[in-house]
């Protein structure tokens, strides 16, 4: 048996909560709202669902709760259905989607809901920094005083040194993503910013400033996955999952060959492109993991959209805008839409599904047939990629 | 596509660390040791492995580290291989095994290593109690002062009330499991105890006393899973995974219909028996989740080995001993072998594989062909079951 013999699988429903500081909603409320929205969007009955896959990173630290799979099944009213939590730091949502895909492709499950969720604002900023530090190598990084923005600052410094990338180019990532976020009713920040705003914002870890960084966010997103041959019972526009890649790298940044390219992205993308039988030129729209502005520049280079070292200039030149050569982060990305770490990977799927269905409203890209999601865990120790296509 | 068309899958290698208070070993050391032992046992090359699935419950609380999938791939030297962490409280290991089975059955992966690990003794007992409380419902249970032993004490009290189960009968579970653990070089406690020892041990949450409770433990276990049609390249005795069940229940104990029977066990077992086309009478040896002695009594009833209410008496009568009607927890169970929560589900697999291969030494059950594992998360909100069979 090879990949060709796997059952073909499609997304037939997506849903999410608004992203932001949601003081009025608990972790349970968030996942229930997103899950319900996806189930309603699919027009599927709860009793048809035979599996749940949930991604969340640090619920133990953020809300004192583990055993998240069972909690989700309980709170969306689907117990005793099989429910599995996966964790890969900020790639937890993308990895949950991969498990849902695998579950239906295998035949072990038939119709599943995938959810991603994080409730990050119930703890102090310091506590959140420590919790997020668990995405890196605690023994070799956080315990030595290296916070998460500091890791990406090292990456940014090296990219500037090797390729002449500028702070203005990084700022242009934030400007573009805020422009897109301003068109997205789910986004945490629905306002435009200018390059000067980024440059004069508070330094966090030089050269990264506040507006180079994604925020702390509460939120959830969900998707319904079924076999392709049953998908048209639920929707006229099933979105097939045609490629899936997942790779790892050393968890500590210092152990890697390069700071300016993520091996996990390259390996996962290579696998996903081959599985989907497409090339970077075939991708019409892509959500990438812009936890910091430099991360988007690395991603659009490592995914093959731009030559290594030219991602900053391409962004500055408008090539990744909604009407550009390859529209990146039409949702607003992590930067403007917000980054509830476990939810982000599933929100990326929702955005691509809306784009492929032609439902992205003011952010709609013209003539889209194939879309991609790129979800990173930590400073690049995990990458999860999916390629989706409007079914014929 | 249905279950009949899934690719058949087998275990070809298992390994573990000794279980105990392992002050000299880090989390990383533990998983590397168990993973390496399983890979050596399989005689497989590291470069043949294309996926890792790791189960751990509360690494964020116990060692300040998330992103465990990438960490494992890194420390067993297999990066950039796809590596996924799953979490379902004390059923994390069993659930990781289920994902590994699904991955190979689907064709998305071909040869995978499954690991379970927990490092619990680097924090204080109080901190461990809070971390483990995350397996229950924090909002409705732990925040109100209900610890984990207290939840099982409520279950025990009700079982005693409804069925006349006695403290002596519960003690006989511990006595049997310590007798088995005394024959297992990996066990945390390799000494026999008597019913009187249990009865006079310190009360923890009445009627449960210290020797009714599984301990805090460090340890790891691992297994190698490949397609059945390639299994004989690695071993003369492949162990096929013929049944897999996974179900959930309400996370809070108070929301359930019954305190004396776990719905998640019944639903997961029903699914696994049907998939394997066997009945409880066909099971020759079983590892069940005895986090407390009462939990083993519930399990052997809910799995269909004994009529509801008679599990205590059956244990007292010796029916679950190595030479009894249905040998239960030949490894020593969680009680004597120890309970590193994320590792337990995979250790159960290792024990059943050793039994089915005839390699269980002094604990070997005669004439075993089919074995079963039963792994519980929390107070029963998750149950993961596997049925394994010596391949013809």
PDB file of C-alpha atoms in Angstrom, chain A residues 10 15 20 99 141 193 250 252 286 311 323 346 351 354 384 386:
ATOM      1  CA  UNK A  10     -11.890  16.659   1.856  1.00  0.00           C
ATOM      2  CA  UNK A  15     -15.473  27.786  11.620  1.00  0.00           C
ATOM      3  CA  UNK A  20      -8.472  38.624  20.606  1.00  0.00           C
ATOM      4  CA  UNK A  99      -4.039  13.617  12.408  1.00  0.00           C
ATOM      5  CA  UNK A 141      17.604  28.181  25.837  1.00  0.00           C
ATOM      6  CA  UNK A 193      -0.330  50.471  10.162  1.00  0.00           C
ATOM      7  CA  UNK A 250      16.772  20.249  16.418  1.00  0.00           C
ATOM      8  CA  UNK A 252      17.628  24.242  20.079  1.00  0.00           C
ATOM      9  CA  UNK A 286      -0.687  30.641   1.115  1.00  0.00           C
ATOM     10  CA  UNK A 311      11.948  37.560   0.585  1.00  0.00           C
ATOM     11  CA  UNK A 323      -3.109  41.252  -5.779  1.00  0.00           C
ATOM     12  CA  UNK A 346      -6.505  25.380  11.980  1.00  0.00           C
ATOM     13  CA  UNK A 351      -8.744  30.933   5.577  1.00  0.00           C
ATOM     14  CA  UNK A 354     -12.684  30.319   2.344  1.00  0.00           C
ATOM     15  CA  UNK A 384       3.412  21.121   9.284  1.00  0.00           C
ATOM     16  CA  UNK A 386      -0.955  21.130   3.907  1.00  0.00           C
TER      17      UNK A 386
END
